[in-house]
N, CA, C and O atoms as a printed pandas DataFrame, in Angstrom:
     atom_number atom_name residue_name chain_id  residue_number  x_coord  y_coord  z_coord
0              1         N          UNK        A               1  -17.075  -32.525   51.675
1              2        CA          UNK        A               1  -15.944  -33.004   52.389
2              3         C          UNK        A               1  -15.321  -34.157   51.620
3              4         O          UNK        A               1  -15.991  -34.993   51.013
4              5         N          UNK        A               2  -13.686  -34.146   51.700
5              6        CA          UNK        A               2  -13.270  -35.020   50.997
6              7         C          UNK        A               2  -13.017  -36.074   51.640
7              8         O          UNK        A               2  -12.283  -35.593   52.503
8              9         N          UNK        A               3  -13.083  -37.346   51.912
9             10        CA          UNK        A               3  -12.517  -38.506   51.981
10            11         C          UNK        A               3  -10.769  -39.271   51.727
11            12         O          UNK        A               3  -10.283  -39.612   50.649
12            13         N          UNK        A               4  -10.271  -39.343   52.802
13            14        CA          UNK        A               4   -8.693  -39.787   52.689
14            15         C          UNK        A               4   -8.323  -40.836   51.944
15            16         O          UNK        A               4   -8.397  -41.968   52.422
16            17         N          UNK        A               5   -7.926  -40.646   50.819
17            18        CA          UNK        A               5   -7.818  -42.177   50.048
18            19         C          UNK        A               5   -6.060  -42.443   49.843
19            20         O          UNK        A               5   -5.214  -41.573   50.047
20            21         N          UNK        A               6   -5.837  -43.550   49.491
21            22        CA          UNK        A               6   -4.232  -44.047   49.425
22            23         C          UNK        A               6   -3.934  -44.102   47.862
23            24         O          UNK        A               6   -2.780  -44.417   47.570
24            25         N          UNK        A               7   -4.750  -43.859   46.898
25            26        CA          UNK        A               7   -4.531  -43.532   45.672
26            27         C          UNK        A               7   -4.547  -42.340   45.417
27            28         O          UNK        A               7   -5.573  -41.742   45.742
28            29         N          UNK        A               8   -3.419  -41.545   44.741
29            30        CA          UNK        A               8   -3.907  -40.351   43.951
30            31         C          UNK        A               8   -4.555  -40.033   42.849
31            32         O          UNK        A               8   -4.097  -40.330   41.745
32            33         N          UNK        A               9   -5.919  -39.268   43.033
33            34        CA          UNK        A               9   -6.620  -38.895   41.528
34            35         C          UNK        A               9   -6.236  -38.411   41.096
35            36         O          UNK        A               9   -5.610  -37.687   41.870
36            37         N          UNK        A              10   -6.002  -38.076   39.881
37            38        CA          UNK        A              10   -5.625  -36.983   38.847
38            39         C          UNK        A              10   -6.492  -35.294   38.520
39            40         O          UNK        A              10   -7.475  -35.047   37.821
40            41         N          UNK        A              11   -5.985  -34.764   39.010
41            42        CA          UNK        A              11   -6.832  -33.344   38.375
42            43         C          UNK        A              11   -7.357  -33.034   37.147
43            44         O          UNK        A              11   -6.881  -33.280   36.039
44            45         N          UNK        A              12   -8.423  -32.450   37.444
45            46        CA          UNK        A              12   -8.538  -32.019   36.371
46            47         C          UNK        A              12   -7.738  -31.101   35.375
47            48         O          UNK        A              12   -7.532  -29.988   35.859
48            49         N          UNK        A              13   -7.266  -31.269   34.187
49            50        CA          UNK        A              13   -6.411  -29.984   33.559
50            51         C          UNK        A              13   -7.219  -29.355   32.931
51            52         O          UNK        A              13   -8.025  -29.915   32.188
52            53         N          UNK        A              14   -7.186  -28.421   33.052
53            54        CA          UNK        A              14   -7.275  -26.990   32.454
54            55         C          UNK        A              14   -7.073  -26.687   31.343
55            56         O          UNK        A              14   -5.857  -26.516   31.260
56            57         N          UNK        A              15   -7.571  -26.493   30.325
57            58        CA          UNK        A              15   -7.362  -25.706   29.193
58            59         C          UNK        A              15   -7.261  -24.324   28.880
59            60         O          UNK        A              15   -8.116  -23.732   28.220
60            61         N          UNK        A              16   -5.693  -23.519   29.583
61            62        CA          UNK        A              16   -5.529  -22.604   29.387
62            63         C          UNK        A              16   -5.161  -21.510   28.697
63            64         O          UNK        A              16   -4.455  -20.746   29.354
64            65         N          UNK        A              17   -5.385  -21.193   27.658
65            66        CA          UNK        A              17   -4.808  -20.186   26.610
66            67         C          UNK        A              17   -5.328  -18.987   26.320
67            68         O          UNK        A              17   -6.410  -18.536   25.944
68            69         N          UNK        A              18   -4.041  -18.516   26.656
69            70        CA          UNK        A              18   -4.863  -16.388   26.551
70            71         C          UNK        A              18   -4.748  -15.953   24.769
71            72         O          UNK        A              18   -3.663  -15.677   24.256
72            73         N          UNK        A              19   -5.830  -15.956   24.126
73            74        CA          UNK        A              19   -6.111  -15.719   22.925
74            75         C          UNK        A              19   -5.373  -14.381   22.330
75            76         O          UNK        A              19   -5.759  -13.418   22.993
76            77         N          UNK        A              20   -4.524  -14.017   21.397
77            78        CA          UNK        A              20   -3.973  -12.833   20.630
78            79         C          UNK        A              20   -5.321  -11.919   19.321
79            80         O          UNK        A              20   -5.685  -12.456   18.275
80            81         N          UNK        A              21   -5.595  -11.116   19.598
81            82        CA          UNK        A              21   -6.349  -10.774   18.778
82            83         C          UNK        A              21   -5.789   -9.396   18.003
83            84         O          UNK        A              21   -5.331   -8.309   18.355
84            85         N          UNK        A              22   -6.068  -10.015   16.857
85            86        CA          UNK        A              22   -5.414   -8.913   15.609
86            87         C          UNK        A              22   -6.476   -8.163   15.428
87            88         O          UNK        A              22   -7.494   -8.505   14.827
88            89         N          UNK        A              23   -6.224   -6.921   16.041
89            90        CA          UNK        A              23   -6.874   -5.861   15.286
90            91         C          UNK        A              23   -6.271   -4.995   14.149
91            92         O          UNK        A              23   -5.244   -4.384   14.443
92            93         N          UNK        A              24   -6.843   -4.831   12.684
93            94        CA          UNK        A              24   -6.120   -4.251   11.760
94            95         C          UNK        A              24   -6.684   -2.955   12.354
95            96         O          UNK        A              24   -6.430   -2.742   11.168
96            97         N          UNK        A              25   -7.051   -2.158   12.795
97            98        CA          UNK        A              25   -7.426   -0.593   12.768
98            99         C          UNK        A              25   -6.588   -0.095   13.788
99           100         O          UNK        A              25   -6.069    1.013   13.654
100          101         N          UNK        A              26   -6.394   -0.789   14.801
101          102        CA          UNK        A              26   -5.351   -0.258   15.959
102          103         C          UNK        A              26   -4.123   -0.621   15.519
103          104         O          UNK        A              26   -3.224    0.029   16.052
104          105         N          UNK        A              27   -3.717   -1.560   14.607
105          106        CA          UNK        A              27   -2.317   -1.733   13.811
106          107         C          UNK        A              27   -2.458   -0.622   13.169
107          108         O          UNK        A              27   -1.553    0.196   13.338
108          109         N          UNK        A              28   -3.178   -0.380   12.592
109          110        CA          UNK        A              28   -3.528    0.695   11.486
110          111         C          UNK        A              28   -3.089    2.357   11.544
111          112         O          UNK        A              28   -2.506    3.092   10.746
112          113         N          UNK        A              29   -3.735    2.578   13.050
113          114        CA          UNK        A              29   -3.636    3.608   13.830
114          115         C          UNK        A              29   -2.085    3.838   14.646
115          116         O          UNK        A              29   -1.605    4.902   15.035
116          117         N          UNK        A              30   -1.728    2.975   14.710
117          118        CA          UNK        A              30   -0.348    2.959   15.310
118          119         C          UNK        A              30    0.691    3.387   14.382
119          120         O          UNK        A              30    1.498    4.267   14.680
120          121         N          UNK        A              31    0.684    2.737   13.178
121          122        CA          UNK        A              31    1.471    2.557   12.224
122          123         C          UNK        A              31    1.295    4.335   11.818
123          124         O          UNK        A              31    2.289    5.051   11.939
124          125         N          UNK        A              32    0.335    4.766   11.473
125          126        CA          UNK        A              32    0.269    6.342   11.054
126          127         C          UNK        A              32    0.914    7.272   12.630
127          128         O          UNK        A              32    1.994    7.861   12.682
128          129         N          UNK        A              33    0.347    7.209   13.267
129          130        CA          UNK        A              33    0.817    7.812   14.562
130          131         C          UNK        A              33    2.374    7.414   14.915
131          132         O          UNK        A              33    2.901    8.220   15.681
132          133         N          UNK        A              34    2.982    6.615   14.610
133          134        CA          UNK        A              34    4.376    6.551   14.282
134          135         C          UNK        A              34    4.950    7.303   13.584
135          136         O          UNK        A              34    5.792    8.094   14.009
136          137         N          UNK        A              35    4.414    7.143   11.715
137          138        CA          UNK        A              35    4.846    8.036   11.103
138          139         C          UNK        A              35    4.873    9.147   10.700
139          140         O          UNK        A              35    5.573    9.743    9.881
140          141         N          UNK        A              36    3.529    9.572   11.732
141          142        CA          UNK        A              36    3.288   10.984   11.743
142          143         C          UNK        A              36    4.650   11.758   12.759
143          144         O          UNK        A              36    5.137   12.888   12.706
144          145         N          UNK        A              37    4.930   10.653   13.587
145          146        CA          UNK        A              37    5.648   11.020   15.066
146          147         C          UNK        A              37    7.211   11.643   14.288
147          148         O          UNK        A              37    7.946   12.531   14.719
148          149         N          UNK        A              38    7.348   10.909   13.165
149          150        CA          UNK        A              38    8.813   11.023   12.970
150          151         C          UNK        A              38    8.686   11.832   11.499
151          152         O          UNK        A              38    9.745   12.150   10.959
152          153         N          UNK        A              39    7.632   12.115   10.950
153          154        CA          UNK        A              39    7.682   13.393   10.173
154          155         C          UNK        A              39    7.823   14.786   10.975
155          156         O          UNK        A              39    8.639   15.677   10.737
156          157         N          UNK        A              40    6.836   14.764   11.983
157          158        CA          UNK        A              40    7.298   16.460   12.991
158          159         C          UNK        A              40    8.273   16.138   13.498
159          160         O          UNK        A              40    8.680   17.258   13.807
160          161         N          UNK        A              41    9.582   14.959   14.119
161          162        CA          UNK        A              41   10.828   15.109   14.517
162          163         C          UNK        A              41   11.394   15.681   13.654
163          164         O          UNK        A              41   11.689   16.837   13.957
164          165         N          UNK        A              42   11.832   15.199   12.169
165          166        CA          UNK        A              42   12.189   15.862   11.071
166          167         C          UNK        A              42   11.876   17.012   11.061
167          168         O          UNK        A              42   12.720   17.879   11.288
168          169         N          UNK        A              43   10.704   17.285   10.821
169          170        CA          UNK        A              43   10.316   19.125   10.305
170          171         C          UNK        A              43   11.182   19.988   11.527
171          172         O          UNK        A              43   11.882   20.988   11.368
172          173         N          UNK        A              44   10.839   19.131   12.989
173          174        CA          UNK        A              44   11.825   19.994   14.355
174          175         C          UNK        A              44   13.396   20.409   13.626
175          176         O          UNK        A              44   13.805   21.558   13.460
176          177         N          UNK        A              45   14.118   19.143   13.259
177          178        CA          UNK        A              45   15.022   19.203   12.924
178          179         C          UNK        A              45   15.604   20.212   11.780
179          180         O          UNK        A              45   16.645   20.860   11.896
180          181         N          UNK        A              46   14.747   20.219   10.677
181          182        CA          UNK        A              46   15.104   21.007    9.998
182          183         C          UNK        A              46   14.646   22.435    9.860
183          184         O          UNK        A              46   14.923   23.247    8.978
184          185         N          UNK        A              47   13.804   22.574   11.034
185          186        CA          UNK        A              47   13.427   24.062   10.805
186          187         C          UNK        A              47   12.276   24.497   10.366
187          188         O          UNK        A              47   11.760   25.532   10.788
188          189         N          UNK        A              48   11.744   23.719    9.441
189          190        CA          UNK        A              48   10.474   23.967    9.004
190          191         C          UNK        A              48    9.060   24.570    9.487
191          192         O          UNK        A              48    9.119   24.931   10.662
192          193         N          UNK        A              49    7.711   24.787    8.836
193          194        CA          UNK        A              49    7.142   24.720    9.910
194          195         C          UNK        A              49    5.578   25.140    9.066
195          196         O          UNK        A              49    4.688   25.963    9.278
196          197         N          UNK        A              50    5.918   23.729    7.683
197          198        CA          UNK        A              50    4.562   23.780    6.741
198          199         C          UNK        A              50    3.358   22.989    7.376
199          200         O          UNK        A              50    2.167   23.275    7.260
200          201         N          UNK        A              51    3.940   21.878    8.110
201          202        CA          UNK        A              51    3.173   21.218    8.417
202          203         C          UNK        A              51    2.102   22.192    9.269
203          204         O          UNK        A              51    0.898   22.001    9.097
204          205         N          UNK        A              52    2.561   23.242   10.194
205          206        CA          UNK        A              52    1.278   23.545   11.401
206          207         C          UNK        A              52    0.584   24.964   10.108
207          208         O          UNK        A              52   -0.468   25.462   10.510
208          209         N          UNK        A              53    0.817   25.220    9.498
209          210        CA          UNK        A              53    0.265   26.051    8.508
210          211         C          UNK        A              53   -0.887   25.333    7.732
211          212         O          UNK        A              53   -1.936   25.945    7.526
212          213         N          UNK        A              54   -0.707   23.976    7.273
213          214        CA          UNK        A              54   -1.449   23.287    6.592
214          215         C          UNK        A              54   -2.529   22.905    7.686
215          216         O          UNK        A              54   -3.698   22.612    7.434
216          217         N          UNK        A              55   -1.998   22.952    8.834
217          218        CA          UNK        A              55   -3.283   22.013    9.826
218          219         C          UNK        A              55   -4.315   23.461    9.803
219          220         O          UNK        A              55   -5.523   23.455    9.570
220          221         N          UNK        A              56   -3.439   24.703   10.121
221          222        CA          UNK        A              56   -3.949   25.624   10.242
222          223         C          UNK        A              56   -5.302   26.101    9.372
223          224         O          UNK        A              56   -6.209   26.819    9.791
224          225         N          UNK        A              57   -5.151   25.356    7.733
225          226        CA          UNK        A              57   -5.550   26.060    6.979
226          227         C          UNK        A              57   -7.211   25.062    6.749
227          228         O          UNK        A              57   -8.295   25.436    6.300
228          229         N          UNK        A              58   -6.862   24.022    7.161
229          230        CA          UNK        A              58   -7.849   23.242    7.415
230          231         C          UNK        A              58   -8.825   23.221    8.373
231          232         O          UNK        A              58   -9.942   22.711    8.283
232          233         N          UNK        A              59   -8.412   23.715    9.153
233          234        CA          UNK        A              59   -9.386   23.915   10.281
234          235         C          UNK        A              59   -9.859   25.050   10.083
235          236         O          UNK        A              59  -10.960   25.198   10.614
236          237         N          UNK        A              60   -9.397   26.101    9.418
237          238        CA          UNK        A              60  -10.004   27.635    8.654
238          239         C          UNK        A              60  -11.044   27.098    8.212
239          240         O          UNK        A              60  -12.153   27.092    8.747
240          241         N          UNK        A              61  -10.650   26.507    6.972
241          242        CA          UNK        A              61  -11.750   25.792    5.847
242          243         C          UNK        A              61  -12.997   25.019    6.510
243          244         O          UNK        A              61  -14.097   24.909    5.970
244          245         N          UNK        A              62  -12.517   24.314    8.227
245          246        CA          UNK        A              62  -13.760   23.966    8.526
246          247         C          UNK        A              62  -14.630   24.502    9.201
247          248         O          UNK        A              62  -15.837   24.318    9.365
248          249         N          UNK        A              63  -13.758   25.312    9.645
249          250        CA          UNK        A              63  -14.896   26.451   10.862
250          251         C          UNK        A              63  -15.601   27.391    9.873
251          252         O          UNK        A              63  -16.465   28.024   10.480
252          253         N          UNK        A              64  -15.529   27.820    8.138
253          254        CA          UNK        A              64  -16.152   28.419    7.554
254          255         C          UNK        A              64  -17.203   27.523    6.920
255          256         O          UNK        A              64  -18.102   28.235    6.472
256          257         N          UNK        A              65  -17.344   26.723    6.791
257          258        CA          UNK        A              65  -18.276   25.571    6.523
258          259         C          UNK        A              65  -18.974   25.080    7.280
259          260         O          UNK        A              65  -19.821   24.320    6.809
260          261         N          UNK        A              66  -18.943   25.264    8.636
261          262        CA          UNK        A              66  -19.765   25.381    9.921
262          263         C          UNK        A              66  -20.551   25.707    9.688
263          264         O          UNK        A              66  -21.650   25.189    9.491
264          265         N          UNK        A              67  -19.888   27.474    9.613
265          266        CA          UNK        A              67  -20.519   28.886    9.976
266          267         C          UNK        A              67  -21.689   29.200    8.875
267          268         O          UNK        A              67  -22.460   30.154    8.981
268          269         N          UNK        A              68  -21.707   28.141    7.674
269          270        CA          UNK        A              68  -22.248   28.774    6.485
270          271         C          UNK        A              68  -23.376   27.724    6.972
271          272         O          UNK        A              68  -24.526   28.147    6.859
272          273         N          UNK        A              69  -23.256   26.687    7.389
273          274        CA          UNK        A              69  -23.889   25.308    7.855
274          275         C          UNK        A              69  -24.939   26.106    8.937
275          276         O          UNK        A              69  -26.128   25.922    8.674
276          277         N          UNK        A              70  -24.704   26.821    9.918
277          278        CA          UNK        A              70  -25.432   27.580   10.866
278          279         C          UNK        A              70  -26.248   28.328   10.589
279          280         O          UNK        A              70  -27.301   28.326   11.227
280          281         N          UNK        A              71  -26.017   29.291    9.459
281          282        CA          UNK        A              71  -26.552   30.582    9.179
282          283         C          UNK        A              71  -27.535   29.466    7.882
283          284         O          UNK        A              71  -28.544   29.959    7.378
284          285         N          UNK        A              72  -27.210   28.385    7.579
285          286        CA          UNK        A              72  -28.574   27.483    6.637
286          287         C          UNK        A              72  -29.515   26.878    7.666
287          288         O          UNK        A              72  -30.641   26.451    7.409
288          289         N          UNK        A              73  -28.931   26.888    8.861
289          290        CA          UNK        A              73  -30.004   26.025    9.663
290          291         C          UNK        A              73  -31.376   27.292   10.613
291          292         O          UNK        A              73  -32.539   27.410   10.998
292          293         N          UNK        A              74  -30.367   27.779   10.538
293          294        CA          UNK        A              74  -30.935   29.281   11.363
294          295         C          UNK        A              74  -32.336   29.642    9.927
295          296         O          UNK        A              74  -33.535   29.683   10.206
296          297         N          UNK        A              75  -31.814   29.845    8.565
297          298        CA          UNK        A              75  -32.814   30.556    7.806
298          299         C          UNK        A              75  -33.807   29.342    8.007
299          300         O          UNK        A              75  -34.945   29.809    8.067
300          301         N          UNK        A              76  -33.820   28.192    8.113
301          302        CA          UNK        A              76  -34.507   27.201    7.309
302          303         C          UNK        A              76  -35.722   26.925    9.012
303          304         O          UNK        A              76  -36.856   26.489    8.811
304          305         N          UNK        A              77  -35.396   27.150   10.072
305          306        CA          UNK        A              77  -35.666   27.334   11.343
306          307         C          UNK        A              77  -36.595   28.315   11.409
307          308         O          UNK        A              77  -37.716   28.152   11.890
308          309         N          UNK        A              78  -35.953   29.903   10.687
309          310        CA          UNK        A              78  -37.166   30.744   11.186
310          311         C          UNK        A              78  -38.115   31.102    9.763
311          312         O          UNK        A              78  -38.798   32.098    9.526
312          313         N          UNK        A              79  -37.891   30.019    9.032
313          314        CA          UNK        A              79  -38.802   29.937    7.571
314          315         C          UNK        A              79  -40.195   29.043    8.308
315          316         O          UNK        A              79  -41.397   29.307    8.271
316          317         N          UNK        A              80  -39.300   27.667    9.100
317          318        CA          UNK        A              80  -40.528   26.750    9.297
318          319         C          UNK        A              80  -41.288   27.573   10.248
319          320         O          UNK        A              80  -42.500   27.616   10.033
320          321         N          UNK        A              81  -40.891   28.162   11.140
321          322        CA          UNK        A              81  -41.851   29.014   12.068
322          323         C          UNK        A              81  -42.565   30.199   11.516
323          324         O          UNK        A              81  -43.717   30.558   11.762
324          325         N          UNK        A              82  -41.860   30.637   10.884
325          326        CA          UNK        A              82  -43.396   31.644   10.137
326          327         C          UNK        A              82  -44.215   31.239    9.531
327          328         O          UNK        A              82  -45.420   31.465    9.640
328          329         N          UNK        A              83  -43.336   30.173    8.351
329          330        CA          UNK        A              83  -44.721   28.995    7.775
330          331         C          UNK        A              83  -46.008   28.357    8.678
331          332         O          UNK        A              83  -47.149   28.358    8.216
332          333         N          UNK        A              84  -45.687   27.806   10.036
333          334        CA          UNK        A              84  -46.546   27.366   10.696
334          335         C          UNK        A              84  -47.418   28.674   11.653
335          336         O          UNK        A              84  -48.517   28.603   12.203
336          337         N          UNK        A              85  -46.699   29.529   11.600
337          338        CA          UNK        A              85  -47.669   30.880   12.365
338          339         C          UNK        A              85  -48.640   31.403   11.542
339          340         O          UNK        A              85  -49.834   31.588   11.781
340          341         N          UNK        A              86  -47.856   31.671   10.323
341          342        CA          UNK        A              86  -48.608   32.149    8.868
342          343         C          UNK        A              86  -50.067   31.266    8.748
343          344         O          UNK        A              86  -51.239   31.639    8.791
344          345         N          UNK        A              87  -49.584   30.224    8.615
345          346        CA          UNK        A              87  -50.931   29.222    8.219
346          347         C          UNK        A              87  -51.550   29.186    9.224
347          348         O          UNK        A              87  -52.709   29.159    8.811
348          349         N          UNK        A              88  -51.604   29.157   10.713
349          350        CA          UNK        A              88  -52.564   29.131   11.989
350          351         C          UNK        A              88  -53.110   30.410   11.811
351          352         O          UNK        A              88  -54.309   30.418   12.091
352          353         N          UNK        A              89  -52.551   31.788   11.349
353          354        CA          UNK        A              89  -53.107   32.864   10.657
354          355         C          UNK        A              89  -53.827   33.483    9.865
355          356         O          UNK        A              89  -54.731   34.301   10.033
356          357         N          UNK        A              90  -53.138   32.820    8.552
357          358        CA          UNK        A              90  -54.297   33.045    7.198
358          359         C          UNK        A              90  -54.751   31.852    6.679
359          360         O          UNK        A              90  -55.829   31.822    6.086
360          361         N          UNK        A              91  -54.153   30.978    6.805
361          362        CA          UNK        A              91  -54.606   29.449    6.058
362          363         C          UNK        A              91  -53.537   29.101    5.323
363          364         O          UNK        A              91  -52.323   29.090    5.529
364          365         N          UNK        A              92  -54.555   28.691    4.016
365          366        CA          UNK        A              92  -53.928   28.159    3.075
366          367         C          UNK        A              92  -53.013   29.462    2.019
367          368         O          UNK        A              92  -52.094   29.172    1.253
368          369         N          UNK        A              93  -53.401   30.480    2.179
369          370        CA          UNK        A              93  -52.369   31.955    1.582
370          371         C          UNK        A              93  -51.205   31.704    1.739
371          372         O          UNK        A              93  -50.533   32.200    0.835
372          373         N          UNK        A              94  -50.523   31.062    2.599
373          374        CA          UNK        A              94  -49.314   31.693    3.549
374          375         C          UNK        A              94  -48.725   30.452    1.977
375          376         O          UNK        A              94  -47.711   30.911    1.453
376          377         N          UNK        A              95  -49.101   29.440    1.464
377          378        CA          UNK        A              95  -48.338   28.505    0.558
378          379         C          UNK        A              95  -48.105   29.524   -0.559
379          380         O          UNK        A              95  -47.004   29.511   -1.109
380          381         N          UNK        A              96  -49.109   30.481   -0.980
381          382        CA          UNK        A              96  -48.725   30.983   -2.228
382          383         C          UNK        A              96  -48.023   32.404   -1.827
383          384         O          UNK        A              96  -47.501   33.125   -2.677
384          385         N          UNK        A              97  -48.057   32.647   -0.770
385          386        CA          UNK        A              97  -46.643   33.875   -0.538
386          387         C          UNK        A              97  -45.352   33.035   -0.598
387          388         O          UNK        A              97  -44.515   33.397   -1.424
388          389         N          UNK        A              98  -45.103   32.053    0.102
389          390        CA          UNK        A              98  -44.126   31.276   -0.203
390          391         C          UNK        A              98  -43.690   30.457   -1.543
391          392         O          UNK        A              98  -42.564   30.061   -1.846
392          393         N          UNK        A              99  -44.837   30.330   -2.208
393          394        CA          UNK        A              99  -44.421   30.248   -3.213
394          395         C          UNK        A              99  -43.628   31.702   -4.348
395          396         O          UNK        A              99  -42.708   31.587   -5.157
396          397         N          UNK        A             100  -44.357   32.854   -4.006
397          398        CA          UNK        A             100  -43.676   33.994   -4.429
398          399         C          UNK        A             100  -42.158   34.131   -3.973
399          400         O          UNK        A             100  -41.111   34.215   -4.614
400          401         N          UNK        A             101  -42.475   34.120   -2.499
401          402        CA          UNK        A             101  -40.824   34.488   -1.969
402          403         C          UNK        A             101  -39.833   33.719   -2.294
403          404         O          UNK        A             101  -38.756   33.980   -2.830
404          405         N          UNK        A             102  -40.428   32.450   -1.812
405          406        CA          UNK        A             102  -38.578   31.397   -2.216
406          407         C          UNK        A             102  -37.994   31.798   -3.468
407          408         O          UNK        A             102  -36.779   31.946   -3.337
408          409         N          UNK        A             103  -38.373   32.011   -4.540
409          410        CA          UNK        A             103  -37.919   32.494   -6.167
410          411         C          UNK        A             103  -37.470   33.178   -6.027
411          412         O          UNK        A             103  -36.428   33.084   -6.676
412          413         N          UNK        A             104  -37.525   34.371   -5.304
413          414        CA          UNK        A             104  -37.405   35.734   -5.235
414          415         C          UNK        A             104  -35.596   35.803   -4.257
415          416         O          UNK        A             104  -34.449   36.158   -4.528
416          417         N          UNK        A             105  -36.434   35.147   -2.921
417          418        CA          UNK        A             105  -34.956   34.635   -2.377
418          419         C          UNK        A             105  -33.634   33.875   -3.268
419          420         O          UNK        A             105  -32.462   34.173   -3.037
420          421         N          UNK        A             106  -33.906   33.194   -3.965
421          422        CA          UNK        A             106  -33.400   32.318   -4.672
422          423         C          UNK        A             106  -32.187   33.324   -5.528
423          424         O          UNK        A             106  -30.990   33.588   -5.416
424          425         N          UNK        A             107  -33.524   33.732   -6.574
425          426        CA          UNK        A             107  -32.444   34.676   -7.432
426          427         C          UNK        A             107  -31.610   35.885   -6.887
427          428         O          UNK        A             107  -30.655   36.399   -7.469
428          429         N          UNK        A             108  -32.144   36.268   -5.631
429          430        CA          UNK        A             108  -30.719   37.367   -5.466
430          431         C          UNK        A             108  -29.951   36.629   -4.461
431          432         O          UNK        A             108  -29.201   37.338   -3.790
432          433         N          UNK        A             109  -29.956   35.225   -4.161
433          434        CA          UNK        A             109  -28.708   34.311   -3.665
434          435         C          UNK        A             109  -27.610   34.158   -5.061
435          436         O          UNK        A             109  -26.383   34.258   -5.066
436          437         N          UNK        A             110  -28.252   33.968   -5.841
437          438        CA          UNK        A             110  -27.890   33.815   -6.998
438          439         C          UNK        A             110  -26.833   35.099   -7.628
439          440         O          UNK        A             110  -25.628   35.199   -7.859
440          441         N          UNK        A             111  -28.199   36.101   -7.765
441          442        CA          UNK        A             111  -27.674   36.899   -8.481
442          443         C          UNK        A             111  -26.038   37.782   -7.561
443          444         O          UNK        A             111  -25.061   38.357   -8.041
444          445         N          UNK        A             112  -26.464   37.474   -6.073
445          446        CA          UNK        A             112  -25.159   37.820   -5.693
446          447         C          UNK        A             112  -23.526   37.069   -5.059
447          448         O          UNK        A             112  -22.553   37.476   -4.425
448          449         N          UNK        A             113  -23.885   36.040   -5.556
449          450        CA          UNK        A             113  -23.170   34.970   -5.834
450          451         C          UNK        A             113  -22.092   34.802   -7.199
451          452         O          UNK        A             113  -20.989   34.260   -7.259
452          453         N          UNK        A             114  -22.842   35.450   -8.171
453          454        CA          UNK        A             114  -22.324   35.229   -9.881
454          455         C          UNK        A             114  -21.764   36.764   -9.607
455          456         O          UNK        A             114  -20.732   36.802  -10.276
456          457         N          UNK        A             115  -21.948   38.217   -8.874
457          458        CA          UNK        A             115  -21.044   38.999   -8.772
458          459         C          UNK        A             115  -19.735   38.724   -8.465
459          460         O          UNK        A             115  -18.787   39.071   -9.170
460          461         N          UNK        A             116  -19.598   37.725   -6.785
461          462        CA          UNK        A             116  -18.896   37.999   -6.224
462          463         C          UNK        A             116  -17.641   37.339   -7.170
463          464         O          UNK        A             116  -16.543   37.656   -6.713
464          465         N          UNK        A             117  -17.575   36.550   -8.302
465          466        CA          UNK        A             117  -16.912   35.972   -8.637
466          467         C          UNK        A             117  -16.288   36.590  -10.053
467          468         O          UNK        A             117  -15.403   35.981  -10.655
């Protein structure tokens, strides 16, 4: 509770300031997304229509690099599982069939690789 006095105290002031913070990556990001904005107005304008061909051709290029990415994870998946069935199986054999096969695999990756070209 406050007390009625015949002097006025002074308040406390405040030190108020709302800080600006520079981000260069959202400047960054803006600045391209602008000029991306007013390269497809242009291409609208003139008719064009390289730009959605090029996006097109990129996203080709990445969905086949996936797909090649999948079919490496898939072999390398049901290699480790026969390796570990193999050996709970025969033992220590299952290293020197694998040592036969991978070579074997190898060169007709190879050898049909240097056809296709």
């Amino acid at each position: 509770m406050k007390f009625p006095t015949l002097t006025r105290l002074p308040n406390n002031r405040r030190f108020n300031i709302e800080p600006r913070y520079y981000d260069p990556v959202k400047e960054d990001i803006e600045e391209r997304t602008s000029r991306i904005k007013q390269e497809i107005s242009q291409v609208r304008k003139e008719g064009r229509s390289d730009y959605s061909s090029g996006i097109a051709g990129s996203f080709s290029r990445r969905a086949n690099y996936t797909k090649n990415a999948n079919i490496l994870q898939m072999i390398i998946l049901i290699s480790l599982i026969v390796f570990i069935g193999g050996y709970l199986l025969y033992g220590n054999d299952i290293f020197y069939i694998f040592v036969l096969i991978v070579p074997i695999y190898f060169f007709i990756r190879i050898r049909k690789y240097s056809k296709r070209r």
